[in-house]
Short mmCIF file of C-alpha atoms in Angstrom, two decimals:
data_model
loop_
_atom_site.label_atom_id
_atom_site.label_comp_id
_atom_site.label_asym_id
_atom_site.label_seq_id
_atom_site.Cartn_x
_atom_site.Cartn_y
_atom_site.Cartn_z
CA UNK Y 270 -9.11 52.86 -10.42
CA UNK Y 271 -9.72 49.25 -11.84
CA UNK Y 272 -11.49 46.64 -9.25
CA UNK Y 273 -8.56 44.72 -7.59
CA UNK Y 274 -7.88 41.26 -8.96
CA UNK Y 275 -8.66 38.81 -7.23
CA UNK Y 276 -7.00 34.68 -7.40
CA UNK Y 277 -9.10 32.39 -9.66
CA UNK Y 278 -11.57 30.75 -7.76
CA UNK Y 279 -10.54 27.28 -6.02
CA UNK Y 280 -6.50 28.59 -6.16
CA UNK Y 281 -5.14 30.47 -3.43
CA UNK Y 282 -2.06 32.56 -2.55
CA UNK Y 283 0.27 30.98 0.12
CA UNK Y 284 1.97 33.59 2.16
CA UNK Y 285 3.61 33.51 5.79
CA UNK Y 286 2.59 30.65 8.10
CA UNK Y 287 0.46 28.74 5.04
CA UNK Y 288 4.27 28.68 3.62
CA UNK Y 289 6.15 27.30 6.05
CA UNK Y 290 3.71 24.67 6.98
CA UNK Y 291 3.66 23.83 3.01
CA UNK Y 292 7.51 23.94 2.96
CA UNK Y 293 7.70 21.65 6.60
CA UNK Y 294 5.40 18.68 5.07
CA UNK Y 295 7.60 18.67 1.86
CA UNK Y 296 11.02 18.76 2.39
CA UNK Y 297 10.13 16.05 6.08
CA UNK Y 298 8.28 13.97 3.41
CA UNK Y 299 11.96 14.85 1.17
CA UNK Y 300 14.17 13.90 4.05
CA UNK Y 301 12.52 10.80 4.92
CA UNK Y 302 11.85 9.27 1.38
CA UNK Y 303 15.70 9.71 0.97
CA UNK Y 304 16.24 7.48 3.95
CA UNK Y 305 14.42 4.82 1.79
CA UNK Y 306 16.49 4.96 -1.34
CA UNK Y 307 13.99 7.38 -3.31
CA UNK Y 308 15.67 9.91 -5.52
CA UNK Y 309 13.35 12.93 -6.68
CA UNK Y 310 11.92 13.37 -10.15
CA UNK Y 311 10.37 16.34 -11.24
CA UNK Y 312 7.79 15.80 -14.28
CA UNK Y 313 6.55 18.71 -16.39
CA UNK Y 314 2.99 20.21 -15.22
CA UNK Y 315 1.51 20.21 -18.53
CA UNK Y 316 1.89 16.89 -20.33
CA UNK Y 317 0.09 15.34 -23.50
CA UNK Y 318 -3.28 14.89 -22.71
CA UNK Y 319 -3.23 11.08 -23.74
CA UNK Y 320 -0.94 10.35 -20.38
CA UNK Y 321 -3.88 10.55 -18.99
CA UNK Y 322 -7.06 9.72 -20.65
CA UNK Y 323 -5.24 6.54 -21.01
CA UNK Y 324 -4.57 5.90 -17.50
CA UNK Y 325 -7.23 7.47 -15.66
CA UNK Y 326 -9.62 5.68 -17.58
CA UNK Y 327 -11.86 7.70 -20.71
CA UNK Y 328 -14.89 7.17 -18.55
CA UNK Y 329 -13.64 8.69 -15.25
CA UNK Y 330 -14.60 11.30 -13.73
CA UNK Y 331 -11.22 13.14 -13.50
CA UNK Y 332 -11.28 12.95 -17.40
CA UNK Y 333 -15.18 13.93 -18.22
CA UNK Y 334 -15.40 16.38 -15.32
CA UNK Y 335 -12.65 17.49 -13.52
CA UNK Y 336 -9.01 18.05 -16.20
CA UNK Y 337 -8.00 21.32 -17.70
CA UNK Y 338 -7.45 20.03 -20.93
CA UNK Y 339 -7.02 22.79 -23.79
CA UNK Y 340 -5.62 22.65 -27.16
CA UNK Y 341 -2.26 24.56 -27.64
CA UNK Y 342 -1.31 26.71 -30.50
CA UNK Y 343 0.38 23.72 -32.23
CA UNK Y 344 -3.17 22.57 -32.06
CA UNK Y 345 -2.07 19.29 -29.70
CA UNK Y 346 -4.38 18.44 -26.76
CA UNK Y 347 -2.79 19.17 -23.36
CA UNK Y 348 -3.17 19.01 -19.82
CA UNK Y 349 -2.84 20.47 -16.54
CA UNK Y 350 -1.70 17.60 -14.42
CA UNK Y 351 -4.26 16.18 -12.16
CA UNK Y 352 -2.30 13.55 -9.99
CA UNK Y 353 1.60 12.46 -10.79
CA UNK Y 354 1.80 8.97 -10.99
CA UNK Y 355 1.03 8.49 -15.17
CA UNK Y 356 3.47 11.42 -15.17
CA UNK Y 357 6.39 9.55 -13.33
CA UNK Y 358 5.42 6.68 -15.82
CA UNK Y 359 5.64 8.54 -18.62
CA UNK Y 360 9.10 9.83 -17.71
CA UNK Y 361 10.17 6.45 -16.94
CA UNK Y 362 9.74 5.45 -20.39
CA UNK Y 363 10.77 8.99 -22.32
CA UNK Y 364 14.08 8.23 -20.44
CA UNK Y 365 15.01 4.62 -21.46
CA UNK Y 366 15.01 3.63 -17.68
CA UNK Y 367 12.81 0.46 -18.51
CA UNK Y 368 16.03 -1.22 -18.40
CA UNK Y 369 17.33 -0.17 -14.57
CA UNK Y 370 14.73 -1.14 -12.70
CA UNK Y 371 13.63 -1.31 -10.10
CA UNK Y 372 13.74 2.81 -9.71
CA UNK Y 373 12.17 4.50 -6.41
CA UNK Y 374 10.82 7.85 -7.26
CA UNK Y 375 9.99 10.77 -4.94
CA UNK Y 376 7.96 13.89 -6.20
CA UNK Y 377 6.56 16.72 -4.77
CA UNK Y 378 4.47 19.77 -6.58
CA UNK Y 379 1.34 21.25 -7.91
CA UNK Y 380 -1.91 19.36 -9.19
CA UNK Y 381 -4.81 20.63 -10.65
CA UNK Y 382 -8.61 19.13 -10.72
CA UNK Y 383 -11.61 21.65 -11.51
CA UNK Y 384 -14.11 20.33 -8.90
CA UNK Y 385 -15.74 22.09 -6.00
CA UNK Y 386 -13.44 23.89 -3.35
CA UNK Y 387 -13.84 22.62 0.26
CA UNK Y 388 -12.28 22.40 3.01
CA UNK Y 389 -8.43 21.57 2.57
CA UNK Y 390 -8.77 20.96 -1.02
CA UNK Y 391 -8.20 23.35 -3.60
CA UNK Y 392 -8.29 23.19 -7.73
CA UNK Y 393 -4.79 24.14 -7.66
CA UNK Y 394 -3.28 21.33 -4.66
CA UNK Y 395 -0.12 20.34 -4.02
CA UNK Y 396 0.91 16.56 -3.11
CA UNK Y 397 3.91 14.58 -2.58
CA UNK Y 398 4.00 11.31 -3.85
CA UNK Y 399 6.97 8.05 -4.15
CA UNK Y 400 6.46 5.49 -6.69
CA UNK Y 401 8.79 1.85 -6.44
CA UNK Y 402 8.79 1.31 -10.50
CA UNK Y 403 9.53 -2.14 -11.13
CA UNK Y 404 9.20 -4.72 -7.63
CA UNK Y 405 6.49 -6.96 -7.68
CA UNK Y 406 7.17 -8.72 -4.60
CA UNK Y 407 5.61 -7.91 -1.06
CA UNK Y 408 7.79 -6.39 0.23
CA UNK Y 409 8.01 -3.30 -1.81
CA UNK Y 410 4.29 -2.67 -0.93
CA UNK Y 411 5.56 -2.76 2.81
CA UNK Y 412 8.23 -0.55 2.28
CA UNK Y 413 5.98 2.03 0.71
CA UNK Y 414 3.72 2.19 3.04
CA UNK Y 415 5.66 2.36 5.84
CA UNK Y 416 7.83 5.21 4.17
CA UNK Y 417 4.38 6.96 4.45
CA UNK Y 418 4.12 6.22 8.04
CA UNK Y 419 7.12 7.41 8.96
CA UNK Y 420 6.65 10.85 7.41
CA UNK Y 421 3.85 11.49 9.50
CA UNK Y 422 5.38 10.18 12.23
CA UNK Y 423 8.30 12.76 11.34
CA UNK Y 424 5.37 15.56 10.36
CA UNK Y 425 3.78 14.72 14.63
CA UNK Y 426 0.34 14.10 12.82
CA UNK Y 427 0.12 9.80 12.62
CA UNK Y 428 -1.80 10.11 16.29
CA UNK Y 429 -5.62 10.38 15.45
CA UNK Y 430 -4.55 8.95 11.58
CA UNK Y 431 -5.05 5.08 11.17
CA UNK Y 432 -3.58 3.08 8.53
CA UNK Y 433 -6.76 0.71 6.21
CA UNK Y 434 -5.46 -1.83 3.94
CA UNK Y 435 -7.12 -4.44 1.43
CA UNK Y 436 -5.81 -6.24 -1.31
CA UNK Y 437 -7.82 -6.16 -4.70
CA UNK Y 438 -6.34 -9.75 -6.01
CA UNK Y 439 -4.27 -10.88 -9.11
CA UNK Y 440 -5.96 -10.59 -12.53
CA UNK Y 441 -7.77 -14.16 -12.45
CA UNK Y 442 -9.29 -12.64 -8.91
CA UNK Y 443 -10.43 -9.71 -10.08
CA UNK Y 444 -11.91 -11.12 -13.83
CA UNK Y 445 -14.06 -13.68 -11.28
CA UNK Y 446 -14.73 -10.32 -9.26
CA UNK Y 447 -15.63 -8.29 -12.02
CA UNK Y 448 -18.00 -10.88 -14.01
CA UNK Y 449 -19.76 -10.84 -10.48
CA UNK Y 450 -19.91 -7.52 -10.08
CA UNK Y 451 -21.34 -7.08 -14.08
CA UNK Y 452 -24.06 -9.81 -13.22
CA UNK Y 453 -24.50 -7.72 -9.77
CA UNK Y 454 -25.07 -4.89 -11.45
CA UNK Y 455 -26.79 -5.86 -14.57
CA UNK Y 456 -29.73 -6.66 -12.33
CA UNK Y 457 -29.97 -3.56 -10.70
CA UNK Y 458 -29.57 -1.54 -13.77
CA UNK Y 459 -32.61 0.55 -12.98
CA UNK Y 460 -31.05 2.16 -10.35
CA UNK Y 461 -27.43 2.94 -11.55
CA UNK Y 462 -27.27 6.00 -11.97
CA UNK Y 463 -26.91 7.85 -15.81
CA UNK Y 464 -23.24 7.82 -15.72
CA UNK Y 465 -22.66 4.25 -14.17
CA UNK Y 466 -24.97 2.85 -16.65
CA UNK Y 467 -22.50 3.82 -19.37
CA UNK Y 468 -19.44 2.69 -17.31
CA UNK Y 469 -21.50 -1.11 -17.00
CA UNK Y 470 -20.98 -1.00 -20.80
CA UNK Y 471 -17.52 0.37 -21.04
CA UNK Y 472 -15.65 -0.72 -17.91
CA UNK Y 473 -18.05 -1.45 -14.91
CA UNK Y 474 -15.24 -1.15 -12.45
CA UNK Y 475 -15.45 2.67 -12.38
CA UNK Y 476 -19.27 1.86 -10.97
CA UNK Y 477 -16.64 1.31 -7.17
CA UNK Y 478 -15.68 5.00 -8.21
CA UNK Y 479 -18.85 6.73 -8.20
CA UNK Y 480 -20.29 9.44 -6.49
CA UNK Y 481 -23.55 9.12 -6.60
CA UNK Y 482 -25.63 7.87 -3.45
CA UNK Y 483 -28.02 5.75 -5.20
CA UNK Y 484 -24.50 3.89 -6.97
CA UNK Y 485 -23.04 4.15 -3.41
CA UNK Y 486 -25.96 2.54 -1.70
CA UNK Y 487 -26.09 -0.34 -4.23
CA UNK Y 488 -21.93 -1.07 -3.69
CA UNK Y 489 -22.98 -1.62 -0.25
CA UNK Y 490 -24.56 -5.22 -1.43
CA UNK Y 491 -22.31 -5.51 -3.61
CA UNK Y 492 -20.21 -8.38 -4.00
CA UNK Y 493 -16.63 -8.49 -2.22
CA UNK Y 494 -13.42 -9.37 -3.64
CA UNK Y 495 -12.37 -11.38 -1.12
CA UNK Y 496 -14.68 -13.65 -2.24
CA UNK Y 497 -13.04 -14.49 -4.84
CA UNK Y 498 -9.13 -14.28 -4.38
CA UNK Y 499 -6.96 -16.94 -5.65
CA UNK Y 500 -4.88 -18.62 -3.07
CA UNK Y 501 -2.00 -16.70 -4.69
CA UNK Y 502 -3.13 -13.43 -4.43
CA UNK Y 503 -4.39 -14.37 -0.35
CA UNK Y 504 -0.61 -15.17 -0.06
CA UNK Y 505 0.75 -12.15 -1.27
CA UNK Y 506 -1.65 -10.40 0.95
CA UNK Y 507 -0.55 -12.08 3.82
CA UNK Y 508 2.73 -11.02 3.17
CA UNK Y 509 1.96 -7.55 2.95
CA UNK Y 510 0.53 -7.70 6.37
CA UNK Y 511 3.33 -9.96 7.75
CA UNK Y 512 5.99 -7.17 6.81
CA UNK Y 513 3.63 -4.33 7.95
CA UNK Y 514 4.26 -5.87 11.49
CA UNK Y 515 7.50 -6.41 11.22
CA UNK Y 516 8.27 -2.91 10.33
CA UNK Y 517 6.31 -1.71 13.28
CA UNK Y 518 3.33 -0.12 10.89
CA UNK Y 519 -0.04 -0.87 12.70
CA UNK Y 520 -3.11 -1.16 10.57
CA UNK Y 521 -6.20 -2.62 9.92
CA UNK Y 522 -8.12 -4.25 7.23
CA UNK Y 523 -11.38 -2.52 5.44
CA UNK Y 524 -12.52 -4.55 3.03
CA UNK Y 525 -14.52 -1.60 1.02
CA UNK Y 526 -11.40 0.03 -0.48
CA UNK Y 527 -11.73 -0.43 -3.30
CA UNK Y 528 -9.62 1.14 -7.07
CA UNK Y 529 -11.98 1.11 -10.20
CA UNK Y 530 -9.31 0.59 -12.58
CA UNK Y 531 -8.44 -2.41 -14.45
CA UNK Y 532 -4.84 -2.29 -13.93
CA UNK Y 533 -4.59 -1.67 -9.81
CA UNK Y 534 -4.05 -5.16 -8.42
CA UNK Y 535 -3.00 -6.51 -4.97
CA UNK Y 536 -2.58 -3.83 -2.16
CA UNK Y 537 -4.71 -1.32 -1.72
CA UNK Y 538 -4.46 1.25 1.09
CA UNK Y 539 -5.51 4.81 2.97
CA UNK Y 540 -4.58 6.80 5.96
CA UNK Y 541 -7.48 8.15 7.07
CA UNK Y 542 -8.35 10.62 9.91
CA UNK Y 543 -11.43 12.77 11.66
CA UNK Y 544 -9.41 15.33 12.87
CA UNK Y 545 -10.41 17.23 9.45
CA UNK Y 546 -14.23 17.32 9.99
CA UNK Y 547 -16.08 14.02 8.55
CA UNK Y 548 -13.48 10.80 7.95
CA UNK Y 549 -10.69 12.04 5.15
CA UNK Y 550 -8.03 10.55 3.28
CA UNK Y 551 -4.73 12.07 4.17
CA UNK Y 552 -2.70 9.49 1.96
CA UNK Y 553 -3.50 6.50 -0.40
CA UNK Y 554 -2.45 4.57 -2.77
CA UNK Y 555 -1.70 0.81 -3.87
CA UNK Y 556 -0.40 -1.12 -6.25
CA UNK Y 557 -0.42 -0.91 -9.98
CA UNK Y 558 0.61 -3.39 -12.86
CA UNK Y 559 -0.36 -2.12 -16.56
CA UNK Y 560 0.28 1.86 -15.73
CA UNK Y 561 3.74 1.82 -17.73
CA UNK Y 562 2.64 -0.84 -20.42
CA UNK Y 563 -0.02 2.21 -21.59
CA UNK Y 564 2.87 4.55 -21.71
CA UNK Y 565 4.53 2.25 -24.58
CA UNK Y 566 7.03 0.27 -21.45
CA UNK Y 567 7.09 -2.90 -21.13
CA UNK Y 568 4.46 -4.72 -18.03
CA UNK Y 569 6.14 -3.25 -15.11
CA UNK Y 570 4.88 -4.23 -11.64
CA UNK Y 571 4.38 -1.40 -9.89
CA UNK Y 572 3.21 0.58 -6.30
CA UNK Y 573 2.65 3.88 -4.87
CA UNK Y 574 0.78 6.89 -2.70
CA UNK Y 575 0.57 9.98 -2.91
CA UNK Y 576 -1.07 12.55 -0.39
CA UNK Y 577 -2.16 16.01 -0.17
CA UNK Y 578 0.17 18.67 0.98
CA UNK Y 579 -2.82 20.91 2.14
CA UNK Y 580 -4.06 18.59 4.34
CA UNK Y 581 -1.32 17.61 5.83
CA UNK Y 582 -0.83 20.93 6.85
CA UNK Y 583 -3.77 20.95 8.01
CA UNK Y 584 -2.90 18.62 10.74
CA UNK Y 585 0.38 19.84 11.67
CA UNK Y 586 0.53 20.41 15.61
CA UNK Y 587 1.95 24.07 14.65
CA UNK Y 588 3.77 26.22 12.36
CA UNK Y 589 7.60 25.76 12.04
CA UNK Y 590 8.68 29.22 13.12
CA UNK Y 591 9.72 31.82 10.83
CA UNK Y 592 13.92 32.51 11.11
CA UNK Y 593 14.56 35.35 14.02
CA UNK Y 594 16.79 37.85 11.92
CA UNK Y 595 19.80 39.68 12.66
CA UNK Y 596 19.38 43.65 12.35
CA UNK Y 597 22.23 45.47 11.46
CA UNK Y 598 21.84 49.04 12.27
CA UNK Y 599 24.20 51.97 11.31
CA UNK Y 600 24.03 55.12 13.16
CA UNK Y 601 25.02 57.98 10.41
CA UNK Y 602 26.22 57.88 7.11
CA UNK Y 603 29.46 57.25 7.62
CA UNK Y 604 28.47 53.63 8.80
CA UNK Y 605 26.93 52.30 6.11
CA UNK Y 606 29.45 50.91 3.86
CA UNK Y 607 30.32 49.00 6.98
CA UNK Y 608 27.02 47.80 8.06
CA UNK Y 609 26.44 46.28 4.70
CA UNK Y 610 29.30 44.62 4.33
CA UNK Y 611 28.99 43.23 7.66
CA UNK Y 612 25.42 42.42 6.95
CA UNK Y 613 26.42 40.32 3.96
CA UNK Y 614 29.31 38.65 6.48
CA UNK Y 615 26.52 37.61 8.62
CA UNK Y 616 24.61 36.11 5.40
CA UNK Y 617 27.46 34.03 4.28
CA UNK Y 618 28.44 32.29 7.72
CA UNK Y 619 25.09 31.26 7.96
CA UNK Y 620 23.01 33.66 9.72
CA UNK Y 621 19.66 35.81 8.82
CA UNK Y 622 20.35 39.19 8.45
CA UNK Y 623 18.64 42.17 7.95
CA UNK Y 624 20.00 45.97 7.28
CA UNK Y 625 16.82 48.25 7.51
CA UNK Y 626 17.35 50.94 4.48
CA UNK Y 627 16.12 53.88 5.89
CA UNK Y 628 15.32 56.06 8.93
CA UNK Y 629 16.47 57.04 12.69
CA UNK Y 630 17.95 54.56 15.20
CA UNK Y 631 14.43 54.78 16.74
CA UNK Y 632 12.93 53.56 13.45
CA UNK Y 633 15.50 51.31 12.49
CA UNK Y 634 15.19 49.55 16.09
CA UNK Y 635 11.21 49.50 15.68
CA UNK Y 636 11.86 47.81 12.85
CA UNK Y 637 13.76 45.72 14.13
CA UNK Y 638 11.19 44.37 16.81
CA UNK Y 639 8.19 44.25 14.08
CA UNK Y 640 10.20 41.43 12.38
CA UNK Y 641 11.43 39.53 15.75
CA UNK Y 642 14.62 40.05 15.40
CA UNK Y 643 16.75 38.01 17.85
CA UNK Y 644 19.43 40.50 18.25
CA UNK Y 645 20.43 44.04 17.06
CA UNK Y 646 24.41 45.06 15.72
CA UNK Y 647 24.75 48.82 15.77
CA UNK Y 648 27.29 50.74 13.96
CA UNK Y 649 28.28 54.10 14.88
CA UNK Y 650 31.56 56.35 13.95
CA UNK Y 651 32.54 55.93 17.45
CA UNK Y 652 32.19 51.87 16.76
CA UNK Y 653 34.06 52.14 13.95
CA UNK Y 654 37.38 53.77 15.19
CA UNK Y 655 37.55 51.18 17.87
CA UNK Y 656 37.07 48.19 15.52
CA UNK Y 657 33.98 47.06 17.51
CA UNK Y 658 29.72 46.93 16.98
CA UNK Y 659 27.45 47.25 19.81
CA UNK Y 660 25.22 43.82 20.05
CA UNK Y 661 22.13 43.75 21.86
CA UNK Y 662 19.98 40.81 23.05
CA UNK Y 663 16.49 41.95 22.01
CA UNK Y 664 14.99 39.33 24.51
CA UNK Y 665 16.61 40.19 27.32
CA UNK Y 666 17.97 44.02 26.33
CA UNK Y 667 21.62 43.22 27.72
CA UNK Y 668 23.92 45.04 25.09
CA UNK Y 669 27.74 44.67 24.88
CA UNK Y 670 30.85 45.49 22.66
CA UNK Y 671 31.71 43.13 20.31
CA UNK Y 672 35.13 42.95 17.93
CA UNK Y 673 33.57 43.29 14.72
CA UNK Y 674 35.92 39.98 13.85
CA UNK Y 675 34.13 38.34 16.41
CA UNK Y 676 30.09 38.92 16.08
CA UNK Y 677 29.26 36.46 13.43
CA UNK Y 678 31.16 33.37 15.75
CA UNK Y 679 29.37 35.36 18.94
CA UNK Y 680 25.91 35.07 17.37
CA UNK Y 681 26.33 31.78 16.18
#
């Protein structure tokens, strides 16, 4: 007999509870982006590998490191998706929708990134995301991130998780920013390490992104944005905050958040949390201006999270409970024609139901109990000729006759 096969390594089966807590963060995080105006998109997993060397930068470590890029037997370069956003993009621009903008996007699905599996993060992941395509004024930045808010609000996991925001300036902020940061950097050369040395030549903003301790430890002198904002892009950032607090969102600022790509601009924010070990990011994101311009769209101001399903589930207070079935149970063979279509009566006003396939009433009723059933319907001949099933409370054992007519409005 051949070894059993096991999942690839970092991917994982989700059965049972890991299901319903995956299905409870998406379809809340559904619910409540629909509140807001978002309508779901759903973007192919594999796209053209350009949608995102482009984006992500060709220095990045998502693109060197961390894509499952292979070539296809047309012999074009393709990808496993790594995050959504260049795919929403993309799609906004394959469908001629340049033209009815603004557009609010919702999206929810799998991800893949080959880096090291730890602890609520996986090479296969799932996230949901919204994207407002198209608004360039304050407010939409608001508005996103308090759609976040609310879902985990809705999800009972926001206690413990704090909102960080900082703003990352218009373009004339962040060309001052980055010539400082090139000068900064330039002089301590030496200790960069080998990757951020080629990123000071090619685009020294990924340097914010790195890794690395020794790069980490020199960001920490670094110098700040907010030393050089234009008085423009301090006013949009007061907005931000001003509708925050009007929608009832707290937060607070943290200057070190940082995006190491030219075309993020203006807000930038996290919801971060210890309840998963050391300080994690549950949900970021910010805004972004030249993101559909690289897909061949025209400049389209832009903002957006996403966050990771796992996680969340992670920090749900519990499981949502699995459904309590219905068992229908026929006792002898001249009761099962009935007992299935009853059983599919049952399905089709609504309720779970179950017919077990095989065994004595014993067996069928241990069944029965091994899947929680709420309540048992048993079918006999007896049953039958009087028009009536036997229904029994499973909690509490009391049992009574029921017009068959009658036991789909009774269980209701």
């Amino acid at each position: 007999m051949p070894a059993p096969l096991q999942p690839v390594r970092g991917m994982r089966d989700l059965i049972g509870e890991d299901v319903r807590r995956h299905r409870h963060v998406a379809e809340t995080a559904r619910r409540i982006a629909e509140r807001y105006g978002f309508e779901e998109w759903i973007t192919p997993i594999l796209e053209d590998t350009a949608v995102f060397a482009r984006t992500l930068g060709e220095t990045s470590d998502v693109v060197t490191k961390e894509m499952y890029t292979f070539t296809d037997r047309g012999g074009d370069s393709v990808t496993l998706r790594p995050e959504n956003t260049a795919g929403v993009c993309r799609a906004l621009v394959s469908n001629g929708l340049v033209q009815s903008l603004p557009r609010k996007v919702f999206y929810a699905g799998p991800m893949f990134r080959y880096e090291r599996p730890q602890k609520g993060r996986y090479r296969q992941f799932h996230q949901i995301g919204i994207e407002i395509l198209g608004a360039a004024e304050p407010l939409a930045d608001a508005e996103c991130i308090a759609c976040g808010w609310d879902i985990l609000c809705e999800l009972g996991v926001a206690e413990g998780t704090a909102l960080e925001i900082n703003t990352l300036g218009d373009a004339a902020s962040r060309e001052s920013w980055r010539a400082a940061l090139v000068g900064y950097f330039s002089a301590h050369r030496e200790a960069l390490s080998e990757d951020s040395r080629v990123r000071l030549e090619k685009n020294p903003l990924r340097i914010l992104d790195s890794k690395d301790p020794g790069d980490r430890a020199l960001l920490a002198a670094a110098p700040r944005m907010e030393e050089h904002l234009s008085a423009e892009a301090r006013g949009f950032y007061e907005e931000v905050k001003r509708a925050l607090r009007r929608l009832a969102v707290p937060f607070r600022e943290n200057p070190a958040i940082v995006r190491g790509l030219d075309y993020y601009s203006h807000t930038a924010f996290e919801f971060v949390t210890d309840r998963l070990g050391a300080q994690g990011t549950v949900m970021a994101g910010g805004r972004y201006n030249g993101l559909v311009e690289e897909m061949g769209g025209p400049p389209t101001p832009s903002v957006g999270w996403a966050a990771g399903i796992e996680r969340l589930a992670m920090l749900l207070p519990g499981a949502p409970p699995a459904p309590r079935p219905v068992a229908v149970i026929p006792a002898g063979e001249a009761a099962e024609d009935a007992a299935l279509g009853l059983t599919q009566a049952l399905r089709r006003a609504g309720i779970v139901a179950e017919i077990a396939y095989r065994g004595s009433m014993k067996r069928r009723l241990e069944r029965a109990n091994k899947t929680h059933a709420r309540a048992a319907v048993i079918l006999g001949e007896a049953e039958l000729a009087a028009g009536i099933a036997q229904v029994k409370d499973l909690d509490s054992g009391a049992q009574e006759a029921v017009p068959i007519a009658e036991i789909a409005a009774r269980l209701a």
